[in-house]
Short mmCIF file of C-alpha atoms in Angstrom, two decimals:
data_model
loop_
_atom_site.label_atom_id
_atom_site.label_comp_id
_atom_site.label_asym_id
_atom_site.label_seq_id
_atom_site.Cartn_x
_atom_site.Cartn_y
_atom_site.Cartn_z
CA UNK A 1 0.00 0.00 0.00
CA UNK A 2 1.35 2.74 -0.87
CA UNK A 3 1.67 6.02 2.08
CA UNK A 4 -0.43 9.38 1.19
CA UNK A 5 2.39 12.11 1.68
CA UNK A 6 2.21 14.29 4.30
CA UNK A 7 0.66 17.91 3.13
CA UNK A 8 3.38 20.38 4.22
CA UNK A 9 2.34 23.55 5.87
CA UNK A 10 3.21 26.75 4.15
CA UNK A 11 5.02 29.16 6.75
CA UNK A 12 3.97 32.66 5.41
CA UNK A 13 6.65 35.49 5.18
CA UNK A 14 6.41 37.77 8.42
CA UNK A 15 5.63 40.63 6.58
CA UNK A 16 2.24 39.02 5.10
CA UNK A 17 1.31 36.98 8.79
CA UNK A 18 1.84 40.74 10.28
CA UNK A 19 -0.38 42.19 8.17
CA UNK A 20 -2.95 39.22 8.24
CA UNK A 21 -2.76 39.65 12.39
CA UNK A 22 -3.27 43.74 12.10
CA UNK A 23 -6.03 42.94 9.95
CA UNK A 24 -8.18 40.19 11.95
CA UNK A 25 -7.56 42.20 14.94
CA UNK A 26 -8.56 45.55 13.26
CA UNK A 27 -12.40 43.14 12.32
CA UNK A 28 -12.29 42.32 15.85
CA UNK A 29 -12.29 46.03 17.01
CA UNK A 30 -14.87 47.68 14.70
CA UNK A 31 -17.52 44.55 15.30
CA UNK A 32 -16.96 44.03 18.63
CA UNK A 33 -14.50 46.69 20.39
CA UNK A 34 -10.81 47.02 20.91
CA UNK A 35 -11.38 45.15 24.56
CA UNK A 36 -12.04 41.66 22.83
CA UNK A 37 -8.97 42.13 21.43
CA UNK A 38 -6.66 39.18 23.22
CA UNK A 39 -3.69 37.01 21.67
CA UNK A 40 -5.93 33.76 22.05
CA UNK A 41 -9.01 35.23 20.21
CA UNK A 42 -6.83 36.45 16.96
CA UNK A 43 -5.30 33.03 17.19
CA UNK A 44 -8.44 31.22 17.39
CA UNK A 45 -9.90 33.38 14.19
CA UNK A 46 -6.56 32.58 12.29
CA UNK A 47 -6.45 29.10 13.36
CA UNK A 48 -2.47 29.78 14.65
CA UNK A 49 -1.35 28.86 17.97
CA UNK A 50 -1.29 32.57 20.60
CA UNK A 51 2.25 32.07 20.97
CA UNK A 52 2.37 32.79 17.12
CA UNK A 53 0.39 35.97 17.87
CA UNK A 54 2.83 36.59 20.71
CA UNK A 55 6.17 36.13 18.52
CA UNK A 56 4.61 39.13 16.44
CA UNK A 57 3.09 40.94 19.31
CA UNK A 58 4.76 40.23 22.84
CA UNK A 59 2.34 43.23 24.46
CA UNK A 60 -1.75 42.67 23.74
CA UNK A 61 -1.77 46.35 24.59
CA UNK A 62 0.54 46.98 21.51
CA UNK A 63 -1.70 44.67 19.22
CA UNK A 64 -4.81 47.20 20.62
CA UNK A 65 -2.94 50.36 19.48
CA UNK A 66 -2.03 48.91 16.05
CA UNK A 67 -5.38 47.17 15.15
CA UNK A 68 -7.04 50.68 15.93
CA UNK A 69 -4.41 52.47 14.17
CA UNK A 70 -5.07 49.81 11.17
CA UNK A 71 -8.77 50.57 11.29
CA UNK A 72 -8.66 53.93 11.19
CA UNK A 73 -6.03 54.45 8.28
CA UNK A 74 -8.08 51.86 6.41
CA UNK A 75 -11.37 53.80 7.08
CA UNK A 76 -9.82 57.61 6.30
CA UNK A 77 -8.41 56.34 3.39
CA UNK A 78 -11.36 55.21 2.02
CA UNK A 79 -13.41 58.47 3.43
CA UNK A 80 -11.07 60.81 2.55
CA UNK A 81 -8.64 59.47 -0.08
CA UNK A 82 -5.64 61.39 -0.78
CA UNK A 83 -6.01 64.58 -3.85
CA UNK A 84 -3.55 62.47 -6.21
CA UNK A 85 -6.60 59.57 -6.35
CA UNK A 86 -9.36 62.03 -6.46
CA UNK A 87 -8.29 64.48 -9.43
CA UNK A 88 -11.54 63.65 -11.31
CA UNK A 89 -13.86 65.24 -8.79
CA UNK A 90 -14.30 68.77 -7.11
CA UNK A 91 -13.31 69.21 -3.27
CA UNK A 92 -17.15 69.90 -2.49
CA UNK A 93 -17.65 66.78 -4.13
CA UNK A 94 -15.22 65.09 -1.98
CA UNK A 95 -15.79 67.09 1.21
CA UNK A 96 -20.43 66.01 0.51
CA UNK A 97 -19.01 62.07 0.67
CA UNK A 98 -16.77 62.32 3.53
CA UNK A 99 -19.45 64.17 5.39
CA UNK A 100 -22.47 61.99 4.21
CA UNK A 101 -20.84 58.65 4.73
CA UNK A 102 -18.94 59.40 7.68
CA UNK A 103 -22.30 60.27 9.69
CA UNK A 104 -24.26 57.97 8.13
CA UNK A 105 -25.42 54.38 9.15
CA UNK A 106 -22.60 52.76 7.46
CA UNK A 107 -19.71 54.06 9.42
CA UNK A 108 -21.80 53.11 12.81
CA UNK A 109 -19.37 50.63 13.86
CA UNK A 110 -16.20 53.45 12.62
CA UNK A 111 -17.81 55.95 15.33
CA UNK A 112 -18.30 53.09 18.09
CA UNK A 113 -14.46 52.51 17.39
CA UNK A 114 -13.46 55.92 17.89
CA UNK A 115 -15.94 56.56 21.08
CA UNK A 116 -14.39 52.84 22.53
CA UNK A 117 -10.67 53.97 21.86
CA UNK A 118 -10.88 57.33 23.45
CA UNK A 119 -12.15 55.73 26.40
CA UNK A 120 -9.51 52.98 26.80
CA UNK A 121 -6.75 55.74 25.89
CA UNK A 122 -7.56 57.09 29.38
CA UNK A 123 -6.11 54.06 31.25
CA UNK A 124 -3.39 52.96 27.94
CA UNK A 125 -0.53 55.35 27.11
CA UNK A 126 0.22 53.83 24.28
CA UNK A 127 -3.39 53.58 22.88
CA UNK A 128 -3.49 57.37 23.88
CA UNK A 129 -0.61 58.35 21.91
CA UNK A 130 -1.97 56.40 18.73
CA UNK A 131 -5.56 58.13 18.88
CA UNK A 132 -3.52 61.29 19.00
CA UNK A 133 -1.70 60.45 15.73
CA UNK A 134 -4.72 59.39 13.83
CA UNK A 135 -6.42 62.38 14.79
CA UNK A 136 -3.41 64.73 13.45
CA UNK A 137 -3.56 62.73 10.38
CA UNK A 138 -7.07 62.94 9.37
CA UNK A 139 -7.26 66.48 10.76
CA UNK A 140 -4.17 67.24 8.50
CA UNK A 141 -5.98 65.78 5.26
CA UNK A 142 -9.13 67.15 5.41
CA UNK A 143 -7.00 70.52 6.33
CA UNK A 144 -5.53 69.97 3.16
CA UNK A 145 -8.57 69.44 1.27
CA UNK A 146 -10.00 72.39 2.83
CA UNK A 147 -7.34 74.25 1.31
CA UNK A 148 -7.83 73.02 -2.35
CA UNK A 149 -11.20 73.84 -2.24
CA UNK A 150 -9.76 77.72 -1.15
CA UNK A 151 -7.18 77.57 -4.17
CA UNK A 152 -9.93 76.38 -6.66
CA UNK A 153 -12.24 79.08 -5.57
CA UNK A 154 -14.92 76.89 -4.70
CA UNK A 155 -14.72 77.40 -0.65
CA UNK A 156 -14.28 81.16 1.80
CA UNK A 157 -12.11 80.80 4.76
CA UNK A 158 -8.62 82.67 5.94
CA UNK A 159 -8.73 79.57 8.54
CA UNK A 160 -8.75 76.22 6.76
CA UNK A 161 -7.28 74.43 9.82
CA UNK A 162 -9.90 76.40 12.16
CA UNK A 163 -12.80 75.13 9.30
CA UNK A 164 -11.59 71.53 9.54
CA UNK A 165 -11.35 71.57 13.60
CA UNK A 166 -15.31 72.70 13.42
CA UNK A 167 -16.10 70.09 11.55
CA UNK A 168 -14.76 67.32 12.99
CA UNK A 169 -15.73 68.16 16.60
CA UNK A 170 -19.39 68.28 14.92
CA UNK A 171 -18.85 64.66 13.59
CA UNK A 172 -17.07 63.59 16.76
CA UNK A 173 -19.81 65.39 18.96
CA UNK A 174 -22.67 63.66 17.12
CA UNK A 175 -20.56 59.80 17.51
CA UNK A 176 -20.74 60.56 20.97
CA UNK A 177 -24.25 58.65 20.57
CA UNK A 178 -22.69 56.00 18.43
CA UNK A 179 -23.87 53.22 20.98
CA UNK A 180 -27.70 54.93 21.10
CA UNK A 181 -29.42 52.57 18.44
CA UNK A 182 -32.07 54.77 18.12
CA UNK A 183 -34.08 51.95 16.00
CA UNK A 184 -34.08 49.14 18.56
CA UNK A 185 -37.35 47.64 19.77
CA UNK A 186 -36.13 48.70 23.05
CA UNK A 187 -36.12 52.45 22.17
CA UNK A 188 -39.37 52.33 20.11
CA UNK A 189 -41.42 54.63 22.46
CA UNK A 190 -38.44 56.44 23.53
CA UNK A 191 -38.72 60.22 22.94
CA UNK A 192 -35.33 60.77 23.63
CA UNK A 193 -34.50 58.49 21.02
CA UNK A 194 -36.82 60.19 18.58
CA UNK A 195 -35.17 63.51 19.44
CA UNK A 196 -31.93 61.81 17.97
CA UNK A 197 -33.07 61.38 14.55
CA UNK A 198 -34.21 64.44 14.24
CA UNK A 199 -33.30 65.98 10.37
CA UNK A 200 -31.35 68.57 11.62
CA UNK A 201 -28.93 66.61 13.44
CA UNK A 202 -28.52 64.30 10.58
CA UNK A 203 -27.46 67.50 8.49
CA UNK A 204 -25.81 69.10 11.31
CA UNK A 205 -22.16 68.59 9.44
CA UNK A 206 -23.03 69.37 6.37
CA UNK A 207 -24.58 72.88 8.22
CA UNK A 208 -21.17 73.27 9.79
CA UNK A 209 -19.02 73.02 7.09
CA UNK A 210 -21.13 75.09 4.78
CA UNK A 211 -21.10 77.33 7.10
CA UNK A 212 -17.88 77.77 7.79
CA UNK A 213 -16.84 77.52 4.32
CA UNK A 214 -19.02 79.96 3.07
CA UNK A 215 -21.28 77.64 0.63
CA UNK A 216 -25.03 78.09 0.18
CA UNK A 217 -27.00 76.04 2.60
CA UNK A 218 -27.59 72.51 0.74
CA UNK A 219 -25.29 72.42 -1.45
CA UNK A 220 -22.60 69.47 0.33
CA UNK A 221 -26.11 67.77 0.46
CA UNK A 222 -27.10 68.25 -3.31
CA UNK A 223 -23.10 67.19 -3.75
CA UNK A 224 -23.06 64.03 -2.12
CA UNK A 225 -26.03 63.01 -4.40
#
């Protein structure tokens, strides 16, 4: 009879299993939170031994402040994409979708993220410092597309960075209520809830930045269409 060989198991390159960890943690955080985050739950979703996990990431801590910082680069660069990959549309074009998506339903779990990492960075320096660095980067590209849409004409303001700071403490003030699932069963009779979806907080953004940026009321709106 003749022996079945052995199958022989493929060691990936560390560069690739990194990046494969980052990334099943960084699912972990945005569908659950950055506190189910452990070495033996990205092992069992990988199907890898912790100590594996461990050889990559001694700390859990450190795996915490990477997966978030892997999160949030994936989700700004998909928000807010660099100029060089959006040359084909206008910066209120660009500015309506960041807005629009980035309050909307589908960046629900993004906002829980943000809300769950600012309160762990109270009790984690290094988580703390990493929320600090994400901020500076997003703040310093929509800054910069702020200032575009001031070269192009299409935007008023002698304070881009002041303009961009507005905004996003709107769209950070309204995912403060990130975990309020204002559709639940539970919240059905709630007129607190109700209160919470009303229009003009759902436009309250797009207010702000037209505001500050000198644009005729509805127009990010109209944009983002």
């Amino acid at each position: 009879m003749t022996s079945r060989p052995q199958a022989t198991r493929t060691r990936k390159p560390p560069g690739e299993r990194r990046a494969e960890i980052l990334h099943t943690a960084a699912r972990i955080a945005l569908d659950e939170g950055l506190e189910r985050i452990t070495l033996r739950r990205v092992a069992d979703e990988l199907g890898v031994r912790p100590g594996l996990i461990g050889h990559y990431f001694p700390a859990a801590d450190d795996l915490v402040s990477e997966a978030f910082a892997h999160a949030a680069a994936q989700e700004r660069d998909t928000l807010l994409p660099p100029g060089a990959h959006e040359a084909d549309r206008s910066p209120t074009a660009r500015l309506a979708a960041f807005l629009v998506r980035l309050t909307g339903a589908d960046c629900l779990d993004l906002s829980r993220l943000w809300l769950n990492a600012r309160h762990l960075s109270r009790f984690k320096p290094g988580l703390r410092a990493t929320v600090r660095e994400q901020e500076s980067l997003t703040r310093t590209a929509l800054t910069g597309l702020v200032e575009e849409g001031v070269r192009r004409g299409e935007f008023r303001t002698d304070d881009p960075l002041g303009a961009a700071l507005h905004i996003l403490v709107t769209v950070d003030g309204l995912g403060a209520y990130a975990n309020d699932d204002i559709d639940s069963s539970d919240d059905a009779g709630d007129s607190d809830s109700d209160d919470l979806n009303h229009p003009a907080l759902q436009d309250l953004a797009l207010t702000v930045a037209e505001h500050r940026l000198a644009l005729t009321p509805g127009l990010l709106r109209a944009a983002a269409i």
